[in-house]
CSV table of C-alpha atoms and ligand atoms in Angstrom, one decimal:
chain,number,residue,atom,x,y,z
A,1370,ARG,CA,208.7,-34.6,-20.3
A,1371,ALA,CA,209.1,-33.6,-23.9
A,1372,LYS,CA,206.5,-36.2,-24.8
A,1373,GLN,CA,204.2,-34.9,-22.2
A,1374,GLN,CA,204.6,-31.4,-23.5
A,1375,GLY,CA,204.1,-32.5,-27.0
A,1376,ARG,CA,200.9,-34.1,-26.0
A,1377,LYS,CA,199.8,-31.1,-24.2
A,1378,THR,CA,200.6,-28.9,-27.2
A,1379,HIS,CA,198.7,-31.3,-29.4
A,1380,ALA,CA,195.7,-31.2,-27.1
A,1381,PHE,CA,195.9,-27.5,-26.9
A,1382,TYR,CA,195.9,-27.1,-30.7
A,1383,SER,CA,193.0,-29.4,-31.3
A,1384,SER,CA,190.9,-27.8,-28.7
A,1385,GLU,CA,191.7,-24.4,-30.2
A,1386,ILE,CA,190.7,-25.7,-33.6
A,1387,MET,CA,187.5,-27.1,-32.1
A,1388,ALA,CA,186.8,-23.8,-30.4
A,1389,SER,CA,187.3,-21.8,-33.7
A,1390,ALA,CA,185.1,-24.3,-35.6
A,1391,VAL,CA,182.4,-24.0,-33.0
A,1392,GLU,CA,182.8,-20.2,-33.1
A,1393,ARG,CA,182.4,-20.1,-36.9
A,1394,VAL,CA,179.2,-22.2,-36.7
A,1395,LEU,CA,177.9,-19.9,-34.0
A,1396,ILE,CA,178.6,-16.9,-36.1
A,1397,GLU,CA,177.1,-18.4,-39.2
A,1398,ARG,CA,173.9,-19.3,-37.4
A,1399,GLY,CA,173.9,-16.0,-35.6
A,1400,LEU,CA,174.2,-14.1,-38.9
A,1401,ARG,CA,171.2,-15.9,-40.4
A,1402,GLU,CA,169.2,-14.8,-37.4
A,1403,ALA,CA,170.7,-11.3,-37.6
A,1404,LEU,CA,169.3,-10.9,-41.2
A,1405,ILE,CA,165.8,-12.0,-40.1
A,1406,GLY,CA,165.9,-10.3,-36.7
A,1407,GLN,CA,167.1,-6.9,-37.9
A,1408,GLN,CA,170.2,-7.0,-35.8
A,1409,LEU,CA,172.4,-5.4,-38.5
A,1410,GLU,CA,172.9,-1.7,-38.6
A,1411,LEU,CA,174.9,0.6,-40.9
A,1412,TYR,CA,177.2,3.2,-39.4
A,1413,TYR,CA,178.4,6.1,-41.5
A,1414,GLN,CA,181.9,7.7,-41.6
A,1415,PRO,CA,182.4,11.1,-43.3
A,1416,GLN,CA,184.8,11.5,-46.2
A,1417,VAL,CA,185.9,15.1,-46.5
A,1418,ASP,CA,187.1,17.0,-49.6
A,1419,MET,CA,190.6,18.5,-49.0
A,1420,VAL,CA,189.9,21.6,-51.1
A,1421,SER,CA,186.4,22.6,-50.2
A,1422,GLY,CA,186.2,21.1,-46.7
A,1423,HIS,CA,182.8,19.7,-47.6
A,1424,ILE,CA,181.6,16.2,-46.7
A,1425,VAL,CA,181.6,14.6,-50.1
A,1426,GLY,CA,180.6,11.1,-49.1
A,1427,MET,CA,179.8,8.7,-46.3
A,1428,GLU,CA,181.2,5.2,-46.0
A,1429,ALA,CA,178.7,2.7,-44.9
A,1430,LEU,CA,180.2,0.3,-42.3
A,1431,LEU,CA,178.4,-2.7,-41.0
A,1432,ARG,CA,177.7,-3.4,-37.3
A,1433,TRP,CA,176.0,-6.3,-35.7
A,1434,HIS,CA,173.9,-6.0,-32.5
A,1435,HIS,CA,174.4,-9.4,-31.2
A,1436,PRO,CA,171.7,-10.4,-28.6
A,1437,GLU,CA,174.4,-11.7,-26.1
A,1438,ARG,CA,177.6,-10.2,-27.2
A,1439,GLY,CA,176.5,-6.6,-27.8
A,1440,LEU,CA,177.9,-4.6,-30.7
A,1441,VAL,CA,180.1,-6.7,-32.9
A,1442,GLN,CA,182.6,-5.2,-35.4
A,1443,PRO,CA,182.7,-6.4,-39.0
A,1444,ASP,CA,186.2,-8.0,-38.8
A,1445,ALA,CA,184.7,-10.6,-36.4
A,1446,PHE,CA,182.1,-11.8,-38.9
A,1447,ILE,CA,182.7,-10.6,-42.5
A,1448,GLY,CA,185.2,-13.4,-43.0
A,1449,VAL,CA,182.6,-16.1,-42.0
A,1450,ALA,CA,180.0,-14.3,-44.1
A,1451,GLU,CA,182.3,-14.5,-47.1
A,1452,GLU,CA,183.2,-18.2,-46.6
A,1453,THR,CA,179.6,-19.3,-46.2
A,1454,GLY,CA,178.2,-17.2,-49.0
A,1455,LEU,CA,176.0,-15.3,-46.6
A,1456,ILE,CA,177.8,-12.1,-47.7
A,1457,SER,CA,175.6,-11.9,-50.8
A,1458,GLU,CA,172.5,-11.6,-48.8
A,1459,ILE,CA,174.1,-9.3,-46.2
A,1460,GLY,CA,175.5,-7.3,-49.1
A,1461,ARG,CA,172.1,-6.9,-50.7
A,1462,TRP,CA,170.8,-5.6,-47.3
A,1463,VAL,CA,173.7,-3.2,-47.1
A,1464,ILE,CA,172.9,-1.8,-50.6
A,1465,GLN,CA,169.2,-1.5,-49.9
A,1466,GLN,CA,169.6,0.1,-46.5
A,1467,GLY,CA,172.4,2.4,-47.6
A,1468,CYS,CA,170.4,3.6,-50.6
A,1469,ARG,CA,167.4,4.3,-48.4
A,1470,GLN,CA,169.5,6.4,-46.1
A,1471,ALA,CA,171.1,8.2,-49.0
A,1472,ARG,CA,167.6,9.1,-50.2
A,1473,LEU,CA,166.5,10.3,-46.8
A,1474,TRP,CA,169.6,12.6,-46.5
A,1475,ARG,CA,168.8,14.0,-50.0
A,1476,GLU,CA,165.3,14.6,-49.0
A,1477,GLN,CA,166.5,16.5,-45.9
A,1478,GLY,CA,168.5,18.7,-48.3
A,1479,PHE,CA,172.1,17.5,-47.6
A,1480,THR,CA,174.2,17.6,-50.7
A,1481,LEU,CA,176.0,14.4,-50.0
A,1482,GLY,CA,178.0,13.4,-53.1
A,1483,TYR,CA,178.1,9.7,-52.7
A,1484,LEU,CA,177.5,6.7,-50.5
A,1485,TRP,CA,180.6,4.5,-50.3
A,1486,ILE,CA,179.6,0.9,-50.1
A,1487,ASN,CA,182.0,-1.9,-49.4
A,1488,VAL,CA,181.6,-5.0,-51.6
A,1489,SER,CA,183.6,-8.1,-51.1
A,1490,PRO,CA,184.8,-10.0,-54.1
A,1491,ARG,CA,182.4,-12.8,-53.4
A,1492,GLN,CA,179.5,-10.5,-54.1
A,1493,ILE,CA,181.1,-9.7,-57.5
A,1494,LEU,CA,181.6,-13.4,-58.3
A,1495,HIS,CA,178.0,-14.2,-57.5
A,1496,ASN,CA,175.4,-13.1,-60.0
A,1497,GLY,CA,173.0,-10.3,-59.1
A,1498,LEU,CA,175.1,-7.5,-57.8
A,1499,GLU,CA,174.3,-5.2,-60.8
A,1500,ASP,CA,170.6,-6.0,-60.5
A,1501,ALA,CA,170.6,-5.3,-56.7
A,1502,ILE,CA,172.3,-2.0,-57.2
A,1503,ALA,CA,170.3,-0.9,-60.2
A,1504,GLN,CA,167.1,-1.8,-58.3
A,1505,SER,CA,168.0,0.0,-55.1
A,1506,LEU,CA,169.0,3.1,-57.1
A,1507,LYS,CA,165.7,3.0,-58.9
A,1508,ASP,CA,163.6,2.4,-55.7
A,1509,ASN,CA,165.1,5.4,-54.1
A,1510,GLN,CA,165.2,7.6,-57.2
A,1511,LEU,CA,169.0,8.1,-56.8
A,1512,PRO,CA,171.3,9.0,-59.6
A,1513,SER,CA,173.9,6.2,-60.2
A,1514,GLY,CA,176.7,8.6,-59.1
A,1515,ALA,CA,175.2,8.4,-55.7
A,1516,ILE,CA,177.0,5.1,-55.1
A,1517,GLN,CA,180.7,4.5,-55.0
A,1518,LEU,CA,181.7,0.8,-54.6
A,1519,GLY,CA,184.8,0.1,-52.5
A,1520,VAL,CA,186.2,-3.2,-53.8
A,1521,GLU,CA,188.9,-5.0,-51.9
A,1522,ILE,CA,191.3,-7.0,-54.1
A,1523,THR,CA,191.6,-10.6,-53.0
A,1524,GLU,CA,193.0,-13.8,-54.5
A,1525,SER,CA,189.6,-15.0,-55.5
A,1526,LEU,CA,189.0,-11.8,-57.4
A,1527,LEU,CA,192.2,-12.2,-59.3
A,1528,GLN,CA,191.4,-15.8,-60.1
A,1529,SER,CA,188.2,-14.6,-61.9
A,1530,MET,CA,189.5,-11.5,-63.6
A,1531,PRO,CA,187.5,-11.7,-66.8
A,1532,HIS,CA,184.2,-12.0,-64.9
A,1533,SER,CA,185.1,-9.4,-62.3
A,1534,THR,CA,186.1,-6.9,-65.0
A,1535,GLU,CA,182.9,-7.5,-66.8
A,1536,VAL,CA,180.7,-7.0,-63.7
A,1537,LEU,CA,182.6,-3.9,-62.7
A,1538,SER,CA,182.4,-2.5,-66.3
A,1539,LYS,CA,178.7,-3.0,-66.4
A,1540,LEU,CA,178.3,-1.2,-63.1
A,1541,ARG,CA,180.5,1.6,-64.3
A,1542,ALA,CA,178.4,1.9,-67.5
A,1543,LEU,CA,175.4,2.4,-65.2
A,1544,GLY,CA,177.3,5.4,-63.7
A,1545,VAL,CA,178.4,3.8,-60.5
A,1546,ARG,CA,181.9,4.7,-59.5
A,1547,ILE,CA,184.4,2.0,-58.7
A,1548,ALA,CA,187.1,2.3,-56.0
A,1549,ILE,CA,189.9,0.0,-55.0
A,1550,ASP,CA,189.9,-0.3,-51.2
A,1551,ASP,CA,193.0,-0.8,-49.1
A,1552,PHE,CA,195.3,0.0,-52.0
A,1553,GLY,CA,198.9,-1.0,-51.6
A,1554,THR,CA,198.1,-4.0,-49.4
A,1555,GLY,CA,197.0,-7.7,-49.9
A,1556,PHE,CA,196.6,-8.6,-53.5
A,1557,SER,CA,196.3,-5.2,-55.0
A,1558,SER,CA,199.0,-4.5,-57.6
A,1559,LEU,CA,199.8,-1.8,-60.1
A,1560,SER,CA,198.8,-4.0,-63.1
A,1561,LEU,CA,195.3,-4.0,-61.8
A,1562,LEU,CA,195.0,-0.3,-62.4
A,1563,LYS,CA,195.3,-1.1,-66.1
A,1564,GLN,CA,193.0,-4.1,-66.1
A,1565,LEU,CA,190.0,-3.0,-64.0
A,1566,PRO,CA,187.7,-0.1,-64.7
A,1567,ILE,CA,188.6,2.1,-61.7
A,1568,ASP,CA,187.7,5.7,-60.8
A,1569,VAL,CA,189.2,6.0,-57.4
A,1570,ILE,CA,191.8,4.4,-55.2
A,1571,LYS,CA,191.8,4.4,-51.4
A,1572,ILE,CA,195.3,4.4,-49.7
A,1573,ASP,CA,195.3,1.9,-46.9
A,1574,LYS,CA,195.6,3.2,-43.4
A,1575,MET,CA,198.8,1.3,-42.8
A,1576,PHE,CA,200.6,3.9,-45.0
A,1577,VAL,CA,198.8,6.8,-43.3
A,1578,ARG,CA,199.6,5.6,-39.8
A,1579,HIS,CA,203.3,6.4,-39.9
A,1580,LEU,CA,203.2,9.5,-42.2
A,1581,ALA,CA,204.4,11.9,-39.6
A,1582,PHE,CA,207.7,10.3,-38.9
A,1583,ASP,CA,208.4,7.5,-41.5
A,1584,SER,CA,210.0,8.7,-44.7
A,1585,ASP,CA,209.2,5.5,-46.5
A,1586,SER,CA,205.5,5.8,-45.8
A,1587,GLN,CA,205.8,9.4,-47.0
A,1588,ALA,CA,207.5,8.4,-50.2
A,1589,ILE,CA,205.0,5.6,-51.0
A,1590,THR,CA,202.0,7.8,-50.2
A,1591,ALA,CA,203.3,10.7,-52.3
A,1592,ALA,CA,204.0,8.3,-55.2
A,1593,MET,CA,200.5,6.7,-54.9
A,1594,ILE,CA,198.8,10.1,-55.0
A,1595,SER,CA,200.7,11.4,-58.0
A,1596,MET,CA,200.4,8.1,-59.9
A,1597,THR,CA,196.7,8.1,-59.3
A,1598,HIS,CA,196.3,11.7,-60.6
A,1599,THR,CA,198.5,10.9,-63.6
A,1600,LEU,CA,196.1,8.1,-64.4
A,1601,GLY,CA,193.2,10.5,-64.1
A,1602,MET,CA,191.8,8.8,-61.0
A,1603,GLY,CA,190.8,10.2,-57.6
A,1604,VAL,CA,192.5,9.4,-54.4
A,1605,VAL,CA,191.1,8.9,-50.8
A,1606,ALA,CA,193.3,8.4,-47.7
A,1607,GLU,CA,191.8,6.5,-44.8
A,1608,GLY,CA,192.9,6.3,-41.2
A,1609,VAL,CA,193.7,10.0,-40.8
A,1610,GLU,CA,194.1,10.5,-37.1
A,1611,THR,CA,196.4,13.5,-36.7
A,1612,ILE,CA,196.8,17.1,-37.9
A,1613,GLU,CA,200.3,16.1,-39.1
A,1614,GLN,CA,199.0,13.3,-41.3
A,1615,LEU,CA,196.3,15.7,-42.7
A,1616,GLY,CA,199.0,18.3,-43.4
A,1617,PHE,CA,201.1,15.9,-45.4
A,1618,LEU,CA,198.1,14.6,-47.4
A,1619,ARG,CA,197.1,18.2,-48.1
A,1620,GLU,CA,200.6,19.1,-49.3
A,1621,GLN,CA,200.6,16.1,-51.6
A,1622,ARG,CA,197.1,17.1,-53.0
A,1623,CYS,CA,195.2,14.1,-51.8
A,1624,ASP,CA,191.6,14.6,-52.9
A,1625,VAL,CA,189.6,13.2,-50.0
A,1626,VAL,CA,190.4,12.2,-46.4
A,1627,GLN,CA,188.7,10.0,-43.9
A,1628,GLY,CA,189.6,9.0,-40.4
A,1629,PHE,CA,189.0,9.6,-36.7
A,1630,LEU,CA,190.4,13.2,-36.9
A,1631,LEU,CA,187.4,14.1,-39.2
A,1632,GLY,CA,184.9,11.7,-37.6
A,1633,ALA,CA,184.5,8.1,-36.5
A,1634,PRO,CA,181.9,5.8,-38.0
A,1635,LEU,CA,178.6,7.1,-36.6
A,1636,THR,CA,175.0,6.1,-36.2
A,1637,VAL,CA,172.4,7.6,-38.5
A,1638,SER,CA,171.4,10.3,-36.0
A,1639,GLN,CA,175.0,11.2,-35.1
A,1640,ALA,CA,175.9,11.3,-38.8
A,1641,THR,CA,173.0,13.5,-39.5
A,1642,GLN,CA,174.1,15.8,-36.7
A,1643,VAL,CA,177.5,16.0,-38.3
A,1644,LEU,CA,176.0,16.8,-41.7
A,1645,ILE,CA,174.0,19.7,-40.1
A,1646,GLU,CA,177.1,21.0,-38.3
A,1647,HIS,CA,179.2,20.9,-41.5
A,1648,ARG,CA,176.7,22.3,-44.0
A,1649,GLU,CA,179.2,25.1,-44.6
A,1650,GLY,CA,182.2,22.8,-44.8
A,1651,TRP,CA,184.7,21.8,-42.3
A,1652,PRO,CA,185.5,24.2,-39.4
A,1653,ASN,CA,188.2,26.7,-40.5
A,1654,GLN,CA,190.0,26.0,-37.3
A,1655,GLN,CA,191.4,22.7,-38.6
A,1656,ALA,CA,192.4,24.2,-41.9
A,1657,LYS,CA,194.2,27.0,-40.1
A,1658,GLN,CA,196.0,24.6,-37.9
A,1659,THR,CA,197.2,22.7,-40.9
A,1660,GLU,CA,198.4,25.9,-42.7
A,1661,GLN,CA,200.5,26.6,-39.7
A,1662,LEU,CA,202.5,23.4,-40.1
B,52,C2E,P1,187.6,-0.9,-44.6
B,52,C2E,O1,186.6,-0.9,-45.7
B,52,C2E,O2,189.0,-0.8,-45.0
B,52,C2E,O3,187.1,0.2,-43.6
B,52,C2E,C1,188.0,1.0,-42.8
B,52,C2E,C2,188.0,0.5,-41.4
B,52,C2E,O4,188.9,1.5,-40.7
B,52,C2E,C3,186.7,0.6,-40.6
B,52,C2E,O5,186.7,-0.5,-39.7
B,52,C2E,C4,186.8,1.9,-39.9
B,52,C2E,O6,185.9,2.0,-38.8
B,52,C2E,C5,188.2,2.0,-39.5
B,52,C2E,N1,188.7,3.4,-39.4
B,52,C2E,C6,188.1,4.5,-39.8
B,52,C2E,N2,188.8,5.6,-39.5
B,52,C2E,C7,189.9,5.1,-38.8
B,52,C2E,C8,191.1,5.8,-38.2
B,52,C2E,O7,191.2,7.0,-38.2
B,52,C2E,N3,192.0,4.9,-37.6
B,52,C2E,C9,191.8,3.6,-37.6
B,52,C2E,N4,192.8,2.9,-37.0
B,52,C2E,N5,190.7,3.0,-38.2
B,52,C2E,C10,189.8,3.7,-38.8
B,52,C2E,P2,185.4,-1.4,-39.5
B,52,C2E,O8,184.2,-0.5,-39.5
B,52,C2E,O9,185.7,-2.2,-38.3
B,52,C2E,O10,185.4,-2.3,-40.8
B,52,C2E,C11,186.4,-3.2,-41.0
B,52,C2E,C12,186.3,-3.9,-42.4
B,52,C2E,O11,185.1,-4.6,-42.5
B,52,C2E,C13,186.2,-2.8,-43.5
B,52,C2E,O12,187.5,-2.4,-43.8
B,52,C2E,C14,185.6,-3.7,-44.6
B,52,C2E,O13,186.6,-4.4,-45.2
B,52,C2E,C15,184.7,-4.6,-43.8
B,52,C2E,N6,183.3,-4.1,-43.9
B,52,C2E,C16,182.6,-3.2,-43.2
B,52,C2E,N7,181.4,-3.0,-43.6
B,52,C2E,C17,181.2,-3.9,-44.7
B,52,C2E,C18,180.1,-4.1,-45.6
B,52,C2E,O14,179.0,-3.6,-45.5
B,52,C2E,N8,180.4,-5.1,-46.6
B,52,C2E,C19,181.5,-5.7,-46.7
B,52,C2E,N9,181.7,-6.6,-47.7
B,52,C2E,N10,182.6,-5.4,-45.9
B,52,C2E,C20,182.4,-4.5,-44.9
B,53,MG,MG1,186.1,0.4,-47.1
B,54,MG,MG1,191.0,-0.2,-45.2
B,55,MG,MG1,189.3,-3.5,-45.7
């Protein structure tokens, strides 16, 4: 029986591996078609300044309109895009499309501070990121401060530190602001704050999630905020879903907040509507509720 089970398990694993291999090939092929067939779309999620209540930035988040599967979220395809190198081409599209939208919003009179663009380490390792960004800024007559790059720290980035540091320094010399995404998780470490040219860190949502009731999350978050400020950097918290979390972050003087409480990732027309509604800053109602805590 054990033997039978063992064989079953073996058969199960290999079919699972086959299935995932096939899935990867399907995603890779699909992504190539997506680039040509305009199946990619950027959603935008507001980032709100804690003091003024103004929307200071929008984070561009990729979505894929798959012809059969419908709307596909990035976690289902960014990994494959990174492994196959397709992320460079996709990333260039994100930069171009994002900058175009930033220009349109400016032309419509919105004082949007910056567009937050996610870049994966593979894009930094490949040549051409600086050129792609410089070109898109120029094409859309945007000041370089109009872009903030969210960089996630991975093993491959650490393995190529001299090169990564050089690329990020060049971008920063252009005036582009550099942010570390998902800070406190994965391969991000405190020593990086000394090595990389960084303007902003984003506290990962795993710390924000338990802020209301977990004293460890509170201590870590408070420490990250004060350390960031001591180093002269800005700090953003992501994944803010409740008034309690917002209240804690406000008390700790977090600069900028982002999350479902303030707005989910939105289509261009929805995001534009939010910009119109919040021209005068965030509704006072929320600020009042926070003060009452
Ligand atoms: P990320 O950069 O850490 O983005 C934050 C994720 O949290 C987004 O998921 C966002 O929709 C989600 N989120 C926002 N507010 C909340 C909240 O209040 N609660 C919770 N639970 N989640 C919230 P999304 O859009 O599925 O993106 C997933 C990841 O895919 C991103 O993580 C980023 O690493 C990657 N990604 C997305 N767009 C791009 C892109 O254009 N280029 C690259 N290289 N990566 C991208
Ligand atoms: Mg991000
Ligand atoms: Mg994150
Ligand atoms: Mg991430």
